[in-house]
Amino acid sequence: MPAILSEVEDRLSRAVRRRFGEGARVEHIEQATLGGSNRTLLFDLVNGGTRRRLVSREETFSGTTNPFLPPGLQYRLLAIVHAAGIPTPEPIFAYDSTDELGPGFVTAFVHGKTLPRRLLADDTHHKAILTALMDALARLHALDAGSVEFLAEYPESGDPIAAMRTRLDALDEPHPALEFGLRWLERHPTPARAKGLAHGDFRIGNFMVDGAVVTALLDWECSHLGSPAEDLGWLCTRSWRFGRLNLHAGGLATRDALLDAYCAQGGARIEADEVRWWEIYGLIRWGMYNVLQAYGHMQGRKSPAYAVCGRNVAMMEYDLMMTLKGAYD
Amino acid sequence: MRHHRPDASELLRTVASHLHALRERLDHGDRYQLIVCGHILDLVAREIEAPPLAEMDEAKLVAEIRTGARDETWGATFDLIMHRTIARLAVVRPEHLAPEHRL
């Protein structure tokens, strides 16, 4: 992945000409975000008389500790989910080695906003957004797991506690609080459920919303085979409530309202305690991702934001301990 | 021997305050990283002033929790971890602590 934008533009131009003909060109390229695991660029694909806004997404995390689904498989998954009519960006093409870009892929641009605080500031459409999210999630969970069998080989598709220990052990820094949480989960098992496709990063910030309409579910790099309660628990994890702590479901609604909406849209009836189990798991998981960013920083992927993640783990560990104590819900 | 004033914490806080004043002049991406830099300097200033965190073999503690060797002393293990977590969070982001855990 080249670092300089002009170099990216040259390679992107070559990549689109290879696929759409010599007349195709790239215009209005801009960097959207440098996320935790990817670089996102927006650009216009101009071809003949048509102009289309597209999004390039390249993975920035690599190495043996990388827990994210390879971009090629994300692209394959996106194609399946998009074909099923679940709101997702339309996949356009995946990069290959000739492109000298990526690993990554290009999708259609989707209108809307993702920024959590902006989304939560105006509650006019929160109920409609919750309903739309639960409709999309219930349909996602109902997809034939056989069509995404390629996800089975990832640790998260197996026992979640064992998977988390594998991830943590690879990061070479002991975290007693996170291990304490895992042991608590082990001693208080959650009901076993049939595994289906789990989005894996279903939280405010990864939903593209336009008014009352959910236009896309984004960020499929954590997808795996799992319990439907896991996606609901991640949405409710305390770190993702953006300060609206009594509205467990991402600051949008209470946990009970979320579970009613999920059931009303065709999802299984799931009890609050089962979701709480996954919220505890979510705090451990978010802690692990922060340890991971600091590990990456120490390995050479330097930035102030990644560096401070290593210290920010204390926030998740504190919330975890307070939740285990019963002081937080 | 002590150094002349200002002390290390005051120096860090002075730089952090100056960075804060620069925020509006930067574009979105640089502004975000600058805010993080200011936060890091404040964090280090708090760490310098805080009592040191006691040395402890946390890898051993993790292994004991994992094997169940700490199940019999669950409450005491909770208290031990909570104590260290509060000390860390007091350095990282004291306002994230519940009122009963603030200094």
CSV table of C-alpha atoms in Angstrom, one decimal, chain A:
chain,number,residue,atom,x,y,z
A,1,MET,CA,0.0,0.0,0.0
A,2,PRO,CA,1.7,3.2,-1.1
A,3,ALA,CA,1.8,6.1,1.4
A,4,ILE,CA,1.7,9.1,-1.0
A,5,LEU,CA,-1.7,10.0,-2.4
A,6,SER,CA,-0.5,11.0,-5.9
A,7,GLU,CA,1.1,7.6,-6.1
A,8,VAL,CA,-2.1,6.0,-5.1
A,9,GLU,CA,-4.0,8.0,-7.7
A,10,ASP,CA,-1.6,6.7,-10.4
A,11,ARG,CA,-2.1,3.1,-9.4
A,12,LEU,CA,-5.8,3.5,-8.9
A,13,SER,CA,-6.1,5.0,-12.5
A,14,ARG,CA,-4.2,1.9,-13.8
A,15,ALA,CA,-6.5,-0.4,-11.8
A,16,VAL,CA,-9.7,1.1,-13.2
A,17,ARG,CA,-8.3,1.2,-16.8
A,18,ARG,CA,-7.5,-2.5,-16.5
A,19,ARG,CA,-11.1,-3.3,-15.6
A,20,PHE,CA,-13.2,-0.7,-17.3
A,21,GLY,CA,-11.2,0.2,-20.5
A,22,GLU,CA,-8.6,2.8,-21.5
A,23,GLY,CA,-11.2,5.6,-21.3
A,24,ALA,CA,-11.8,5.1,-17.6
A,25,ARG,CA,-10.2,7.7,-15.3
A,26,VAL,CA,-10.1,8.6,-11.6
A,27,GLU,CA,-11.1,12.1,-10.3
A,28,HIS,CA,-11.8,13.8,-7.0
A,29,ILE,CA,-9.8,11.4,-4.9
A,30,GLU,CA,-9.8,12.1,-1.1
A,31,GLN,CA,-8.8,10.2,2.0
A,32,ALA,CA,-11.9,9.6,4.2
A,33,THR,CA,-10.4,8.1,7.3
A,34,LEU,CA,-7.4,6.2,8.6
A,35,GLY,CA,-9.2,3.6,10.6
A,36,GLY,CA,-8.0,1.1,13.1
A,37,SER,CA,-7.3,-1.5,10.4
A,38,ASN,CA,-7.8,0.1,7.0
A,39,ARG,CA,-7.3,3.2,4.8
A,40,THR,CA,-10.4,4.4,3.1
A,41,LEU,CA,-10.3,6.6,-0.1
A,42,LEU,CA,-13.2,8.1,-2.0
A,43,PHE,CA,-13.0,8.8,-5.7
A,44,ASP,CA,-15.0,9.3,-8.9
A,45,LEU,CA,-14.8,6.7,-11.6
A,46,VAL,CA,-15.4,8.6,-14.9
A,47,ASN,CA,-16.0,6.4,-17.9
A,48,GLY,CA,-17.5,7.8,-21.1
A,49,GLY,CA,-20.4,10.0,-20.1
A,50,THR,CA,-20.9,8.4,-16.7
A,51,ARG,CA,-19.5,9.3,-13.3
A,52,ARG,CA,-19.7,7.1,-10.3
A,53,ARG,CA,-18.5,7.8,-6.7
A,54,LEU,CA,-16.6,4.8,-5.4
A,55,VAL,CA,-14.8,3.8,-2.2
A,56,SER,CA,-11.4,2.1,-2.0
A,57,ARG,CA,-10.6,0.2,1.2
A,58,GLU,CA,-7.1,-1.1,1.9
A,59,GLU,CA,-6.0,-3.1,4.9
A,60,THR,CA,-3.2,-1.4,6.9
A,61,PHE,CA,-2.8,-4.2,9.5
A,62,SER,CA,-0.6,-7.2,8.7
A,63,GLY,CA,1.5,-9.8,10.5
A,64,THR,CA,0.8,-12.9,12.4
A,65,THR,CA,-1.2,-11.2,15.2
A,66,ASN,CA,-3.7,-9.7,12.6
A,67,PRO,CA,-7.1,-10.9,13.7
A,68,PHE,CA,-9.0,-9.5,10.8
A,69,LEU,CA,-10.6,-11.4,7.9
A,70,PRO,CA,-8.4,-11.0,4.8
A,71,PRO,CA,-9.8,-8.4,2.4
A,72,GLY,CA,-10.3,-11.0,-0.3
A,73,LEU,CA,-12.7,-12.9,2.0
A,74,GLN,CA,-14.4,-9.7,3.1
A,75,TYR,CA,-15.1,-9.0,-0.5
A,76,ARG,CA,-16.5,-12.5,-1.1
A,77,LEU,CA,-18.7,-12.1,2.0
A,78,LEU,CA,-19.8,-8.7,0.9
A,79,ALA,CA,-20.9,-10.1,-2.4
A,80,ILE,CA,-23.1,-12.7,-0.7
A,81,VAL,CA,-24.6,-10.4,1.8
A,82,HIS,CA,-25.3,-7.7,-0.8
A,83,ALA,CA,-26.9,-10.2,-3.1
A,84,ALA,CA,-29.2,-11.2,-0.2
A,85,GLY,CA,-30.5,-7.7,-0.2
A,86,ILE,CA,-29.0,-6.7,3.2
A,87,PRO,CA,-28.0,-3.0,3.1
A,88,THR,CA,-24.3,-3.1,2.2
A,89,PRO,CA,-22.1,-1.2,-0.3
A,90,GLU,CA,-22.2,-2.9,-3.7
A,91,PRO,CA,-18.8,-4.6,-4.3
A,92,ILE,CA,-17.2,-3.4,-7.5
A,93,PHE,CA,-13.8,-5.1,-7.7
A,94,ALA,CA,-11.1,-6.5,-5.5
A,95,TYR,CA,-7.4,-5.5,-5.9
A,96,ASP,CA,-5.0,-8.1,-7.1
A,97,SER,CA,-1.2,-8.2,-7.1
A,98,THR,CA,-0.9,-6.4,-10.5
A,99,ASP,CA,-2.6,-3.3,-9.0
A,100,GLU,CA,0.1,-2.8,-6.4
A,101,LEU,CA,-2.7,-1.6,-4.1
A,102,GLY,CA,-4.3,-3.2,-1.2
A,103,PRO,CA,-4.9,-5.9,-0.1
A,104,GLY,CA,-8.3,-4.4,-0.4
A,105,PHE,CA,-11.3,-3.7,-2.7
A,106,VAL,CA,-13.5,-1.1,-4.2
A,107,THR,CA,-17.2,-0.7,-3.5
A,108,ALA,CA,-20.0,1.8,-4.4
A,109,PHE,CA,-20.2,4.9,-2.3
A,110,VAL,CA,-23.2,4.9,0.0
A,111,HIS,CA,-24.8,8.2,1.2
A,112,GLY,CA,-25.4,8.8,4.8
A,113,LYS,CA,-23.6,9.5,8.1
A,114,THR,CA,-21.7,7.2,10.4
A,115,LEU,CA,-20.3,9.5,13.1
A,116,PRO,CA,-21.8,8.3,16.4
A,117,ARG,CA,-22.2,11.6,18.2
A,118,ARG,CA,-23.8,13.2,15.2
A,119,LEU,CA,-26.1,10.3,14.8
A,120,LEU,CA,-27.1,10.2,18.4
A,121,ALA,CA,-27.5,14.0,18.8
A,122,ASP,CA,-30.9,14.1,17.1
A,123,ASP,CA,-33.2,11.4,18.3
A,124,THR,CA,-36.0,12.1,15.8
A,125,HIS,CA,-35.4,8.8,13.9
A,126,HIS,CA,-33.8,6.6,16.6
A,127,LYS,CA,-36.8,4.3,16.8
A,128,ALA,CA,-37.0,3.9,13.0
A,129,ILE,CA,-33.2,3.4,12.8
A,130,LEU,CA,-33.4,0.7,15.5
A,131,THR,CA,-36.2,-1.1,13.6
A,132,ALA,CA,-34.2,-0.9,10.4
A,133,LEU,CA,-31.0,-2.2,12.0
A,134,MET,CA,-32.9,-5.1,13.6
A,135,ASP,CA,-34.5,-6.0,10.3
A,136,ALA,CA,-31.1,-6.1,8.6
A,137,LEU,CA,-29.6,-8.0,11.5
A,138,ALA,CA,-32.4,-10.6,11.7
A,139,ARG,CA,-32.1,-11.2,7.9
A,140,LEU,CA,-28.3,-11.5,8.2
A,141,HIS,CA,-28.5,-14.0,11.0
A,142,ALA,CA,-31.0,-16.0,9.0
A,143,LEU,CA,-28.7,-16.4,6.0
A,144,ASP,CA,-27.6,-20.0,5.2
A,145,ALA,CA,-24.4,-20.5,7.2
A,146,GLY,CA,-23.3,-23.0,4.5
A,147,SER,CA,-22.8,-20.2,2.0
A,148,VAL,CA,-20.2,-18.6,4.3
A,149,GLU,CA,-18.5,-21.9,5.4
A,150,PHE,CA,-15.1,-20.3,4.6
A,151,LEU,CA,-15.5,-18.4,7.8
A,152,ALA,CA,-15.4,-21.6,9.9
A,153,GLU,CA,-11.6,-21.7,10.0
A,154,TYR,CA,-11.2,-18.5,11.9
A,155,PRO,CA,-10.8,-18.8,15.7
A,156,GLU,CA,-13.8,-16.6,16.5
A,157,SER,CA,-16.0,-19.1,14.7
A,158,GLY,CA,-15.1,-21.7,17.4
A,159,ASP,CA,-15.2,-21.3,21.1
A,160,PRO,CA,-15.2,-17.5,21.8
A,161,ILE,CA,-13.3,-17.8,25.1
A,162,ALA,CA,-10.5,-19.9,23.6
A,163,ALA,CA,-10.4,-17.5,20.6
A,164,MET,CA,-9.9,-14.5,22.9
A,165,ARG,CA,-7.2,-16.3,24.8
A,166,THR,CA,-5.4,-17.1,21.5
A,167,ARG,CA,-5.6,-13.4,20.5
A,168,LEU,CA,-4.4,-12.1,23.8
A,169,ASP,CA,-1.6,-14.6,24.2
A,170,ALA,CA,-0.2,-13.5,20.8
A,171,LEU,CA,0.1,-9.9,22.1
A,172,ASP,CA,2.7,-10.6,24.7
A,173,GLU,CA,1.5,-8.5,27.6
A,174,PRO,CA,-0.4,-10.0,30.6
A,175,HIS,CA,-3.8,-8.5,31.3
A,176,PRO,CA,-5.2,-10.0,34.6
A,177,ALA,CA,-8.4,-8.0,34.3
A,178,LEU,CA,-9.2,-9.4,30.9
A,179,GLU,CA,-8.4,-12.9,32.0
A,180,PHE,CA,-10.5,-12.5,35.1
A,181,GLY,CA,-13.4,-11.5,32.8
A,182,LEU,CA,-12.8,-14.6,30.6
A,183,ARG,CA,-12.8,-16.8,33.7
A,184,TRP,CA,-16.0,-15.3,34.9
A,185,LEU,CA,-17.6,-16.0,31.5
A,186,GLU,CA,-16.3,-19.6,31.7
A,187,ARG,CA,-17.9,-20.1,35.1
A,188,HIS,CA,-21.2,-18.6,34.0
A,189,PRO,CA,-21.8,-20.2,30.7
A,190,THR,CA,-24.3,-18.8,28.2
A,191,PRO,CA,-26.9,-21.0,26.5
A,192,ALA,CA,-25.6,-22.7,23.4
A,193,ARG,CA,-27.2,-21.6,20.1
A,194,ALA,CA,-26.8,-22.7,16.5
A,195,LYS,CA,-24.1,-20.6,14.9
A,196,GLY,CA,-24.9,-18.4,11.9
A,197,LEU,CA,-23.3,-15.5,10.1
A,198,ALA,CA,-22.4,-12.8,12.7
A,199,HIS,CA,-21.4,-9.4,11.4
A,200,GLY,CA,-18.8,-9.2,14.1
A,201,ASP,CA,-18.5,-5.4,14.4
A,202,PHE,CA,-22.2,-4.4,14.7
A,203,ARG,CA,-22.1,-1.1,16.5
A,204,ILE,CA,-22.8,2.6,16.1
A,205,GLY,CA,-20.1,4.0,13.9
A,206,ASN,CA,-20.3,1.1,11.4
A,207,PHE,CA,-23.8,1.9,10.3
A,208,MET,CA,-24.4,4.3,7.4
A,209,VAL,CA,-27.6,6.1,8.1
A,210,ASP,CA,-29.5,8.6,5.9
A,211,GLY,CA,-32.4,10.1,7.9
A,212,ALA,CA,-34.5,7.2,9.1
A,213,VAL,CA,-32.9,4.8,6.6
A,214,VAL,CA,-30.0,2.4,7.2
A,215,THR,CA,-28.2,2.6,3.9
A,216,ALA,CA,-25.4,0.2,4.7
A,217,LEU,CA,-23.8,-2.0,7.3
A,218,LEU,CA,-20.0,-1.4,7.1
A,219,ASP,CA,-16.8,-3.0,8.3
A,220,TRP,CA,-17.0,-6.7,7.7
A,221,GLU,CA,-13.5,-7.6,8.8
A,222,CYS,CA,-14.6,-9.3,12.0
A,223,SER,CA,-17.3,-11.5,10.5
A,224,HIS,CA,-17.4,-15.1,11.7
A,225,LEU,CA,-19.8,-17.8,12.5
A,226,GLY,CA,-21.4,-17.1,15.9
A,227,SER,CA,-24.4,-16.7,18.1
A,228,PRO,CA,-26.9,-14.0,17.1
A,229,ALA,CA,-26.7,-12.7,20.7
A,230,GLU,CA,-23.1,-11.8,20.1
A,231,ASP,CA,-23.9,-9.0,17.6
A,232,LEU,CA,-26.6,-7.7,20.0
A,233,GLY,CA,-24.1,-7.8,22.9
A,234,TRP,CA,-21.4,-5.9,20.9
A,235,LEU,CA,-23.9,-3.2,20.1
A,236,CYS,CA,-24.8,-2.9,23.8
A,237,THR,CA,-21.2,-3.0,25.1
A,238,ARG,CA,-20.6,-0.1,27.4
A,239,SER,CA,-17.8,1.4,25.3
A,240,TRP,CA,-20.2,1.8,22.4
A,241,ARG,CA,-23.0,3.7,24.2
A,242,PHE,CA,-21.1,7.0,23.6
A,243,GLY,CA,-22.0,8.3,27.1
A,244,ARG,CA,-25.7,7.5,26.9
A,245,LEU,CA,-25.2,4.8,29.4
A,246,ASN,CA,-28.8,4.0,30.1
A,247,LEU,CA,-29.6,3.5,26.5
A,248,HIS,CA,-27.6,0.2,26.3
A,249,ALA,CA,-28.2,-0.4,22.5
A,250,GLY,CA,-25.5,2.0,21.3
A,251,GLY,CA,-27.2,5.0,22.9
A,252,LEU,CA,-30.2,4.5,20.7
A,253,ALA,CA,-32.5,2.5,22.9
A,254,THR,CA,-32.7,0.3,26.0
A,255,ARG,CA,-31.5,-3.3,25.9
A,256,ASP,CA,-35.1,-4.5,26.4
A,257,ALA,CA,-36.3,-2.3,23.5
A,258,LEU,CA,-33.5,-3.7,21.4
A,259,LEU,CA,-34.5,-7.3,22.1
A,260,ASP,CA,-38.2,-6.6,21.4
A,261,ALA,CA,-37.3,-5.0,18.1
A,262,TYR,CA,-35.0,-7.9,17.1
A,263,CYS,CA,-37.7,-10.4,17.9
A,264,ALA,CA,-40.4,-8.3,16.1
A,265,GLN,CA,-38.2,-8.2,12.9
A,266,GLY,CA,-38.0,-12.0,12.9
A,267,GLY,CA,-35.0,-12.7,15.1
A,268,ALA,CA,-35.0,-15.2,17.9
A,269,ARG,CA,-36.3,-14.2,21.4
A,270,ILE,CA,-33.1,-13.6,23.4
A,271,GLU,CA,-33.0,-12.8,27.1
A,272,ALA,CA,-31.3,-9.8,28.5
A,273,ASP,CA,-28.8,-11.9,30.6
A,274,GLU,CA,-27.5,-13.6,27.5
A,275,VAL,CA,-26.8,-10.3,25.9
A,276,ARG,CA,-25.1,-9.1,29.1
A,277,TRP,CA,-22.8,-12.1,28.8
A,278,TRP,CA,-21.8,-10.9,25.4
A,279,GLU,CA,-21.4,-7.3,26.7
A,280,ILE,CA,-18.8,-8.6,29.2
A,281,TYR,CA,-17.2,-10.4,26.3
A,282,GLY,CA,-17.4,-7.2,24.3
A,283,LEU,CA,-15.5,-5.2,27.0
A,284,ILE,CA,-12.7,-7.9,26.9
A,285,ARG,CA,-12.7,-7.9,23.2
A,286,TRP,CA,-12.5,-4.1,22.9
A,287,GLY,CA,-9.7,-4.2,25.5
A,288,MET,CA,-7.9,-6.8,23.3
A,289,TYR,CA,-8.2,-4.6,20.2
A,290,ASN,CA,-6.6,-1.7,22.1
A,291,VAL,CA,-3.8,-4.0,23.3
A,292,LEU,CA,-3.4,-5.0,19.6
A,293,GLN,CA,-3.1,-1.4,18.4
A,294,ALA,CA,-0.4,-0.7,21.0
A,295,TYR,CA,1.4,-3.9,20.0
A,296,GLY,CA,1.3,-2.8,16.3
A,297,HIS,CA,2.7,0.6,17.4
A,298,MET,CA,5.6,-1.2,19.2
A,299,GLN,CA,6.2,-3.3,16.0
A,300,GLY,CA,6.6,-0.1,13.9
A,301,ARG,CA,3.1,1.0,12.8
A,302,LYS,CA,3.6,4.2,14.7
A,303,SER,CA,1.0,6.9,15.6
A,304,PRO,CA,0.0,8.8,18.7
A,305,ALA,CA,-3.5,7.4,18.4
A,306,TYR,CA,-2.2,3.8,18.2
A,307,ALA,CA,0.3,4.4,21.0
A,308,VAL,CA,-2.3,5.7,23.5
A,309,CYS,CA,-4.6,2.7,22.8
A,310,GLY,CA,-2.2,0.7,25.0
A,311,ARG,CA,-3.0,2.9,28.0
A,312,ASN,CA,-6.7,3.2,27.1
A,313,VAL,CA,-7.2,-0.5,27.9
A,314,ALA,CA,-7.5,0.7,31.5
A,315,MET,CA,-10.9,2.1,30.6
A,316,MET,CA,-12.3,-1.2,29.3
A,317,GLU,CA,-10.7,-3.1,32.2
A,318,TYR,CA,-12.3,-0.7,34.7
A,319,ASP,CA,-15.8,-1.0,33.0
A,320,LEU,CA,-15.3,-4.7,33.0
A,321,MET,CA,-14.5,-4.9,36.7
A,322,MET,CA,-17.4,-2.6,37.6
A,323,THR,CA,-19.7,-4.7,35.5
A,324,LEU,CA,-18.5,-7.9,37.1
A,325,LYS,CA,-19.0,-6.3,40.5
A,326,GLY,CA,-22.6,-5.5,39.6
A,327,ALA,CA,-22.1,-1.7,39.8
A,328,TYR,CA,-22.6,-1.2,36.0
A,329,ASP,CA,-25.3,-2.6,33.7
